[in-house]
mmCIF file with all atom_site columns, C-alpha atoms in Angstrom:
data_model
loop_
_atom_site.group_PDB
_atom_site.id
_atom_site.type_symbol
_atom_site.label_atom_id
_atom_site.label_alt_id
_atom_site.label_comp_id
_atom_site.label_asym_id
_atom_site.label_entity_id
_atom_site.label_seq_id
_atom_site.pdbx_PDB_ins_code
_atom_site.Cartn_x
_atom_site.Cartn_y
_atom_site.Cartn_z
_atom_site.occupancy
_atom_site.B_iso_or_equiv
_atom_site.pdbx_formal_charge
_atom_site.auth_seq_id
_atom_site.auth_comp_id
_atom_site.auth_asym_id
_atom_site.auth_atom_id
_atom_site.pdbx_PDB_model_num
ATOM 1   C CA . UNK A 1 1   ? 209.530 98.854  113.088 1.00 36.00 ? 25  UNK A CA 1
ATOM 2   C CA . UNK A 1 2   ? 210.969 99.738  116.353 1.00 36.00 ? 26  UNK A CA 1
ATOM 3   C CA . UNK A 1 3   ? 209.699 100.551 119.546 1.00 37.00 ? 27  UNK A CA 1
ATOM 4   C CA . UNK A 1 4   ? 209.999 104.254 119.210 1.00 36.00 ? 28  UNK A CA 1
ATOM 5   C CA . UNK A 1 5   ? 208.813 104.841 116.053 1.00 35.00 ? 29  UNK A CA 1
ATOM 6   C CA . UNK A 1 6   ? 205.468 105.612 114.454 1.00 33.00 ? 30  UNK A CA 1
ATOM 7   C CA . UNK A 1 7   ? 203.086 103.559 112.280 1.00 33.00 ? 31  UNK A CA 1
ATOM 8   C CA . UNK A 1 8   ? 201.516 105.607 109.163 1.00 33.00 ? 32  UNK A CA 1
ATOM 9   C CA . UNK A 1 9   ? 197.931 105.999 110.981 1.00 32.00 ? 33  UNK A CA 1
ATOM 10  C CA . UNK A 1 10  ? 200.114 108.174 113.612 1.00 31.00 ? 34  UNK A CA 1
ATOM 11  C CA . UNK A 1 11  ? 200.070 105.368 116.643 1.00 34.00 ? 35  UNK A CA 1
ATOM 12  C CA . UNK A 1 12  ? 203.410 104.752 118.297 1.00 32.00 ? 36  UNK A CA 1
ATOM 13  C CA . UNK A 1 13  ? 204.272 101.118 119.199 1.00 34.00 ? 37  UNK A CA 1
ATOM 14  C CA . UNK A 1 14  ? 205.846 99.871  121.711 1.00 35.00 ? 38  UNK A CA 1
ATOM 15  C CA . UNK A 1 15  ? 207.346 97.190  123.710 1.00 40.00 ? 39  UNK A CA 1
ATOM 16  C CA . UNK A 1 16  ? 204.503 95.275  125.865 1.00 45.00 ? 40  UNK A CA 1
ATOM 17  C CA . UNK A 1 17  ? 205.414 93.955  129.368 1.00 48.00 ? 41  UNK A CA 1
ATOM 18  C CA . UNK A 1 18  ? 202.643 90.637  129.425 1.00 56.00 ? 42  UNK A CA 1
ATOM 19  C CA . UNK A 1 19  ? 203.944 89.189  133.035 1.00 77.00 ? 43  UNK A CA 1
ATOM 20  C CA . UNK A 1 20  ? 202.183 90.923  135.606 1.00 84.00 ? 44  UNK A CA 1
ATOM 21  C CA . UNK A 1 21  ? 204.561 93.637  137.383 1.00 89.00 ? 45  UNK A CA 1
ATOM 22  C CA . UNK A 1 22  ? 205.162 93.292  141.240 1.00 85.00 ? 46  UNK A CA 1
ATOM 23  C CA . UNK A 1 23  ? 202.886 96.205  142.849 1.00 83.00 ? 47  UNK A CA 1
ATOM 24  C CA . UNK A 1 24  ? 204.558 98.218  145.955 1.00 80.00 ? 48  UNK A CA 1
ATOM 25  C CA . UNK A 1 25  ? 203.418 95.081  148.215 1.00 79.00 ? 49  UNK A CA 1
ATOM 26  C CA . UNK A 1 26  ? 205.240 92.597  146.618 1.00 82.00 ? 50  UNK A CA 1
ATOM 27  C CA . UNK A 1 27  ? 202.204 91.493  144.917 1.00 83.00 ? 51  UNK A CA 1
ATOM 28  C CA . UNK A 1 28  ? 201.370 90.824  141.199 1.00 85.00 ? 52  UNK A CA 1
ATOM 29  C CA . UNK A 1 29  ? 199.364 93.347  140.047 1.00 86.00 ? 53  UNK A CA 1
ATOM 30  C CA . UNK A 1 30  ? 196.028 92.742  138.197 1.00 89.00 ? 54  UNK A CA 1
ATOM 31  C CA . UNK A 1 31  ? 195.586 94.059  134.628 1.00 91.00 ? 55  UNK A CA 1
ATOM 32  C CA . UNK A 1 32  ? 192.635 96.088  133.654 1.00 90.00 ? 56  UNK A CA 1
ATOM 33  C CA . UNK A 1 33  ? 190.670 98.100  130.751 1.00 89.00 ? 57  UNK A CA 1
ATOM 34  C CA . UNK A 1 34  ? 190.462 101.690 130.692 1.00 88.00 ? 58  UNK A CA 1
ATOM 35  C CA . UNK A 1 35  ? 186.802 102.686 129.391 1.00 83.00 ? 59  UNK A CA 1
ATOM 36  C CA . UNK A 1 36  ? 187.709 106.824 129.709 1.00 85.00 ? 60  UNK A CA 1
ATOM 37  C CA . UNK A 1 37  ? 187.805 108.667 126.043 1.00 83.00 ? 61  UNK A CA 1
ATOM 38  C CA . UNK A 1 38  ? 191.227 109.453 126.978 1.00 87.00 ? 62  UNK A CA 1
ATOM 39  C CA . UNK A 1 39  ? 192.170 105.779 126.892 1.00 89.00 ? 63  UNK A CA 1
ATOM 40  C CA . UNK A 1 40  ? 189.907 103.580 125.463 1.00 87.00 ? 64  UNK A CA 1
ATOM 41  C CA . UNK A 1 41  ? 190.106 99.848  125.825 1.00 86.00 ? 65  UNK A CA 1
ATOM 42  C CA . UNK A 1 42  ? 193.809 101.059 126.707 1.00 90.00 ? 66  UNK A CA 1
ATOM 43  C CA . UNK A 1 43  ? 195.038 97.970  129.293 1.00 91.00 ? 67  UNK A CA 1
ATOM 44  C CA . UNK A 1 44  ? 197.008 98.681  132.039 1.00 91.00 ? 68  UNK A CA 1
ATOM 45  C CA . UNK A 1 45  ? 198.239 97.356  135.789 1.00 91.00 ? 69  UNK A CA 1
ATOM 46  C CA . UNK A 1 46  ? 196.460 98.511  138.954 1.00 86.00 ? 70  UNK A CA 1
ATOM 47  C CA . UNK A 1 47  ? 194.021 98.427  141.347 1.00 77.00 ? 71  UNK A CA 1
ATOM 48  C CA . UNK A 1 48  ? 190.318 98.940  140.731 1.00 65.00 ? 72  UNK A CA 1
ATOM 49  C CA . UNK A 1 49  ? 190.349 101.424 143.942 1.00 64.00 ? 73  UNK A CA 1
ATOM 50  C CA . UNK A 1 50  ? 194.070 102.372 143.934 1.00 63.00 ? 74  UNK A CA 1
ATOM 51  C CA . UNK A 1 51  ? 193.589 106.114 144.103 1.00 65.00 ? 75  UNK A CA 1
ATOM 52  C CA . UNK A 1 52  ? 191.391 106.143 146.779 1.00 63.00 ? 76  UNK A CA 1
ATOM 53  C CA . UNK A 1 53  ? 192.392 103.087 149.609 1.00 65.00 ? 77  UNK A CA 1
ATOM 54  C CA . UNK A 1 54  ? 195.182 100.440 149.174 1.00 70.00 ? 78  UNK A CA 1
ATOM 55  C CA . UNK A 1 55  ? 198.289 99.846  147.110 1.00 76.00 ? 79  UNK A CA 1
ATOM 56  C CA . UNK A 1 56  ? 198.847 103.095 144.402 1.00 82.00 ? 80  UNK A CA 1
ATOM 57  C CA . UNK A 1 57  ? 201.088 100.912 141.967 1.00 86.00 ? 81  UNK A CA 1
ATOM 58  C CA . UNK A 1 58  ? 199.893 102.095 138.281 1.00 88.00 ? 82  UNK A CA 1
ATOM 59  C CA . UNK A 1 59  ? 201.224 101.487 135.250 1.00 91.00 ? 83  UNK A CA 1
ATOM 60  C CA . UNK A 1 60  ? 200.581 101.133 131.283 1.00 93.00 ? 84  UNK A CA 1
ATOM 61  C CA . UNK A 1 61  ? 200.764 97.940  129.820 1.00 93.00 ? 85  UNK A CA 1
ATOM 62  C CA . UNK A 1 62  ? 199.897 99.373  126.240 1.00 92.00 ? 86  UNK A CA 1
ATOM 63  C CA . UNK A 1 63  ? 200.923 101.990 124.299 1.00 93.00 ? 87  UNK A CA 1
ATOM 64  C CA . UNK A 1 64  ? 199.181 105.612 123.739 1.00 91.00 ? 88  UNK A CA 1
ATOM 65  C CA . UNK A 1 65  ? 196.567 105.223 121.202 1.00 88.00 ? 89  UNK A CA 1
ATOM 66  C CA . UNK A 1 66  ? 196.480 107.710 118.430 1.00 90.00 ? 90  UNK A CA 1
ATOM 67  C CA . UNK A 1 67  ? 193.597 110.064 118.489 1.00 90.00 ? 91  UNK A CA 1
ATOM 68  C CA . UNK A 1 68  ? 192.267 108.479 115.307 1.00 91.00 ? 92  UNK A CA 1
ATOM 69  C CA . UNK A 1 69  ? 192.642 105.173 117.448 1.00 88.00 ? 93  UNK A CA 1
ATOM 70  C CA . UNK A 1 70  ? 190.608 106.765 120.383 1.00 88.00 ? 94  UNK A CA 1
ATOM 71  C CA . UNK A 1 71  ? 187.597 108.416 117.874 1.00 89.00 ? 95  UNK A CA 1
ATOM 72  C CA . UNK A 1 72  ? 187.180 104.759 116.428 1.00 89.00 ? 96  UNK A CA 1
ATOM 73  C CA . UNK A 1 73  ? 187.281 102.569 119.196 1.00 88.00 ? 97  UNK A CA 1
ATOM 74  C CA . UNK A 1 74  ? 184.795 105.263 120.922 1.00 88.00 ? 98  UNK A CA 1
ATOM 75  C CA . UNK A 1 75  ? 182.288 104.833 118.178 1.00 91.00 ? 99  UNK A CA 1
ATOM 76  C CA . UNK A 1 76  ? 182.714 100.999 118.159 1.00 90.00 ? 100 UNK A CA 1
ATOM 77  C CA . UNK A 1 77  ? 182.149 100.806 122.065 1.00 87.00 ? 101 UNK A CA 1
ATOM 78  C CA . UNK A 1 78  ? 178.936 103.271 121.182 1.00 91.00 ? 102 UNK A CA 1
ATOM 79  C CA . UNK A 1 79  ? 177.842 100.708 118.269 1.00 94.00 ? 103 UNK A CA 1
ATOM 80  C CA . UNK A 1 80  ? 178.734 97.948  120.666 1.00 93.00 ? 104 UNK A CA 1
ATOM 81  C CA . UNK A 1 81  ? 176.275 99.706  123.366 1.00 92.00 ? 105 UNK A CA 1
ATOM 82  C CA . UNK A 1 82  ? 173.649 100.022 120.709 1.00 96.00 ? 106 UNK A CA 1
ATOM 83  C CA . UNK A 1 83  ? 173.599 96.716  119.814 1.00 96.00 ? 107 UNK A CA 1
ATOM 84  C CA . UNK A 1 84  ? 173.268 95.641  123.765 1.00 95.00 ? 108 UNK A CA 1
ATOM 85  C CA . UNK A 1 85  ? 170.095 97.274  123.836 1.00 95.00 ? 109 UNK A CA 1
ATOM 86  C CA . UNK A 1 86  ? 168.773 95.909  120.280 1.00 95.00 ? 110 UNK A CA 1
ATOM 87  C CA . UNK A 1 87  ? 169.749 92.407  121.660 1.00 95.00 ? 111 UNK A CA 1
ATOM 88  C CA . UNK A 1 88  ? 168.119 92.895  125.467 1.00 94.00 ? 112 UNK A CA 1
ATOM 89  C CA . UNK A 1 89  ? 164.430 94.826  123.492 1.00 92.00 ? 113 UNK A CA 1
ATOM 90  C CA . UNK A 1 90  ? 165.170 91.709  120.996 1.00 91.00 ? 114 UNK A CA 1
ATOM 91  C CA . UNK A 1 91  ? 165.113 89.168  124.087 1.00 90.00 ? 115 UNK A CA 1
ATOM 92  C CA . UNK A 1 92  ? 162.532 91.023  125.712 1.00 88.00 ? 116 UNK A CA 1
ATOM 93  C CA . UNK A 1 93  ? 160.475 90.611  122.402 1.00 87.00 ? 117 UNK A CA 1
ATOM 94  C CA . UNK A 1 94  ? 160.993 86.772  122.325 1.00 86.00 ? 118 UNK A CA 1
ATOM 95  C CA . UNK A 1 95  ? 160.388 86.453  125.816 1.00 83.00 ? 119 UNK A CA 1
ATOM 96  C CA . UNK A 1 96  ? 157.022 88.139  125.500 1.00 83.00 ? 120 UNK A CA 1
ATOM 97  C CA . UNK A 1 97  ? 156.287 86.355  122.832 1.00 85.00 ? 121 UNK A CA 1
ATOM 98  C CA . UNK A 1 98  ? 156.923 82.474  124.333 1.00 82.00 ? 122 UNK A CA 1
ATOM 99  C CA . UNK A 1 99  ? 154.729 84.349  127.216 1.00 85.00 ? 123 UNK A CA 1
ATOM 100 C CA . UNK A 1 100 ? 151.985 84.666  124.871 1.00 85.00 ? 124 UNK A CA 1
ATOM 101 C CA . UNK A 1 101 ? 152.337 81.777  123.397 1.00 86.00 ? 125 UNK A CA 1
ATOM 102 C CA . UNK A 1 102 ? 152.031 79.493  126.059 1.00 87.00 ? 126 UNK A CA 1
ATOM 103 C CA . UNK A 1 103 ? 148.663 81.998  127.069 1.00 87.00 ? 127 UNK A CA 1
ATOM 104 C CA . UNK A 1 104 ? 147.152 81.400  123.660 1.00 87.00 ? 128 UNK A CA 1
ATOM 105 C CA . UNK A 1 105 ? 148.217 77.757  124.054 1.00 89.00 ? 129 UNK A CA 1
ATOM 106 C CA . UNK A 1 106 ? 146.822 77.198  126.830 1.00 90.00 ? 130 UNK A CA 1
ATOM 107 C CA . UNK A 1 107 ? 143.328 79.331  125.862 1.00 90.00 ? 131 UNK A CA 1
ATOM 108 C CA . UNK A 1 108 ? 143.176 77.083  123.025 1.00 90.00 ? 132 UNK A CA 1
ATOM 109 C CA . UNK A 1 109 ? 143.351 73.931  125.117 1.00 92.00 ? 133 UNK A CA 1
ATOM 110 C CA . UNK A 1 110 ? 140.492 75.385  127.505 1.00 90.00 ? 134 UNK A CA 1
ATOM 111 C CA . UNK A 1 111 ? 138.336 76.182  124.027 1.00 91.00 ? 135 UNK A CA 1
ATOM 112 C CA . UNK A 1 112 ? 139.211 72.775  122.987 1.00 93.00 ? 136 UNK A CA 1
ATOM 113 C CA . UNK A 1 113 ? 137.912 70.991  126.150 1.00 91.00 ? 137 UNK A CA 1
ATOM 114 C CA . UNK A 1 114 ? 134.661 73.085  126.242 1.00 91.00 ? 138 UNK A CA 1
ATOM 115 C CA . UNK A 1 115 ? 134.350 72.190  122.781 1.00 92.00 ? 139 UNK A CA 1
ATOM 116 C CA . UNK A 1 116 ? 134.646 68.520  123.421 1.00 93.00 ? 140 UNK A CA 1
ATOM 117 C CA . UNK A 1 117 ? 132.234 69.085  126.271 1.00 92.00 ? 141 UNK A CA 1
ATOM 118 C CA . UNK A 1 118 ? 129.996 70.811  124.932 1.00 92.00 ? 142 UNK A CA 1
ATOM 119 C CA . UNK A 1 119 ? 129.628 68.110  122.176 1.00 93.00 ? 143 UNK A CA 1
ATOM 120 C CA . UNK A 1 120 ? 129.128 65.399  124.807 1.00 93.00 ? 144 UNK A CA 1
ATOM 121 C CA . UNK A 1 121 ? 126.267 67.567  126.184 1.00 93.00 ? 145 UNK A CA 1
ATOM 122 C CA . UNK A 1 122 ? 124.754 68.127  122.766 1.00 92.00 ? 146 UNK A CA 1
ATOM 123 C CA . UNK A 1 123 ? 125.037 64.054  121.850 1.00 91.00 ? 147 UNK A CA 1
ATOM 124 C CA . UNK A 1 124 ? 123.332 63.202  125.273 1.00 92.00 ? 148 UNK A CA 1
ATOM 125 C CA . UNK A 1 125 ? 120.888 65.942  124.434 1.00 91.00 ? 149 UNK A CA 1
ATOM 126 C CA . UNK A 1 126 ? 120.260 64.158  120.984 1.00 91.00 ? 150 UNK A CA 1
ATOM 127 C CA . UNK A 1 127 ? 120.108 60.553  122.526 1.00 90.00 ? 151 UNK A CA 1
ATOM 128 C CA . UNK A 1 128 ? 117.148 61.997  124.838 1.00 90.00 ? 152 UNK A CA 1
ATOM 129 C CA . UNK A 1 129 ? 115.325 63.725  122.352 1.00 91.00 ? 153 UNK A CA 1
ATOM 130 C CA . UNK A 1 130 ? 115.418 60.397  120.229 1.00 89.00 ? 154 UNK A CA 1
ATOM 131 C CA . UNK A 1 131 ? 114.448 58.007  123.399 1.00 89.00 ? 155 UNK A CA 1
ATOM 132 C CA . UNK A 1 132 ? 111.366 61.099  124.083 1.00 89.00 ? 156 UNK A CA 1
ATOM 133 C CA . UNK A 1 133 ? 110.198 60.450  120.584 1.00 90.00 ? 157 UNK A CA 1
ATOM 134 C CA . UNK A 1 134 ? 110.555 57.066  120.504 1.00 88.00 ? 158 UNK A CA 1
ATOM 135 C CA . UNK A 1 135 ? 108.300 56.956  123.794 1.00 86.00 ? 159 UNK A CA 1
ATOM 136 C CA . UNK A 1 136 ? 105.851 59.454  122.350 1.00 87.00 ? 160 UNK A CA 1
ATOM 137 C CA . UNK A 1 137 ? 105.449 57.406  119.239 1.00 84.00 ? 161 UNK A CA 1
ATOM 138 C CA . UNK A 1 138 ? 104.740 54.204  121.659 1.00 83.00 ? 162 UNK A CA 1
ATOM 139 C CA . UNK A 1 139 ? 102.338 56.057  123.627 1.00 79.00 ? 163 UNK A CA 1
ATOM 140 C CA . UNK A 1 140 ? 100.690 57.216  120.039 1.00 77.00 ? 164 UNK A CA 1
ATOM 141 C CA . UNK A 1 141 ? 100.691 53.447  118.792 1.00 75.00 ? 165 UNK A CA 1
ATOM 142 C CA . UNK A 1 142 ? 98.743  52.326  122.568 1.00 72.00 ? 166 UNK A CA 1
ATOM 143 C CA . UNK A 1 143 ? 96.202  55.039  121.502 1.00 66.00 ? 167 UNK A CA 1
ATOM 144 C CA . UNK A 1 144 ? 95.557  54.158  118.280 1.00 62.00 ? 168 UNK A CA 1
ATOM 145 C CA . UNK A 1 145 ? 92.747  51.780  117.813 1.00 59.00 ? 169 UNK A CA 1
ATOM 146 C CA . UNK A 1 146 ? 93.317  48.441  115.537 1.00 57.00 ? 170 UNK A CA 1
ATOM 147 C CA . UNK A 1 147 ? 92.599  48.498  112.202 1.00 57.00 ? 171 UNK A CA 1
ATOM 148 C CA . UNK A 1 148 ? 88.235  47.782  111.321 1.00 55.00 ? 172 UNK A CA 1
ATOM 149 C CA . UNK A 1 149 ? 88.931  44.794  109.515 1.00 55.00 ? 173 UNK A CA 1
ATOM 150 C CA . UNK A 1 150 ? 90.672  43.384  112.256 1.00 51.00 ? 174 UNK A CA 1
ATOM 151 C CA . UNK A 1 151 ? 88.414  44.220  114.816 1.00 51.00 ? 175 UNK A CA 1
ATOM 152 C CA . UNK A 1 152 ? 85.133  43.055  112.795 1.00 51.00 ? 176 UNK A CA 1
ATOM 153 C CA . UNK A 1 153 ? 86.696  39.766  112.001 1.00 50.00 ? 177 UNK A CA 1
ATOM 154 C CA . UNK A 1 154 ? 87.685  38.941  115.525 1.00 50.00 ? 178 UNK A CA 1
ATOM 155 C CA . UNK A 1 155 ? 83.810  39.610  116.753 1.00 50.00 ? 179 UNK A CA 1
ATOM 156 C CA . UNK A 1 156 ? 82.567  37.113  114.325 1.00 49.00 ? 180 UNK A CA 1
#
């Protein structure tokens, strides 16, 4: 196929320059994108702010696209933007979620450690209750008086 003639979609090919022309100031010129709907994703040399200050050296490094071309790479760079956003709420998701994670993580280790606590307390509760009987039931054993038989045969 040569350079002047058209492919079956309708796009015309052509020959691509891929060494960096020399702009007006005997520099090489950097290659760029073009993100309008009139060129999309369409590269080309120049300057970022050519129209307005500095060199005005411009030119195409890639053919015209076909308008069929242009529709479908506009609705891929409009999928492609959809997607951005579905990955940054998706990232925004996980991040919230490790957030809350570590919160409930570290709630649990704070309901753990009162837990443990308040088992220590409950044991030393239990050992004084048992040493408070065990003192009452020595106190009830002082009080008691010996058994008859004993006492009657120690008087005789």
């Amino acid at each position: 196929m040569s350079a002047s003639s058209s492919s079956s979609s309708g796009c015309t090919a052509g020959q691509l320059n891929v060494d960096n022309p020399i702009c007006f100031y005997g520099l090489k010129a950097p290659q760029r994108t073009s993100l309008t709907f009139d060129n999309p994703g369409r590269r080309f040399y120049g300057y970022i702010n050519y129209k307005r200050n500095g060199c005005d050296f411009f030119r195409w490094r890639d053919p015209e696209i076909c308008e069929r071309g242009k529709e479908y790479i506009i609705e891929l760079l409009e999928q492609i933007g959809r997607l951005k956003k579905k990955v940054i709420a998706l990232e925004n998701e996980v991040s919230t979620t490790a957030e809350d994670n570590y919160i409930l993580s570290k709630k649990l280790t704070d309901v753990e450690n009162s837990r443990k606590a308040l088992r220590e307390e409950m044991d030393r509760l239990i050992a004084k209750m048992a040493l408070i009987q065990m003192k009452l039931k020595e106190k009830d054993n002082k009080y008691e008086s010996p058994p008859m038989c004993l006492y009657w045969s120690n008087s005789l």
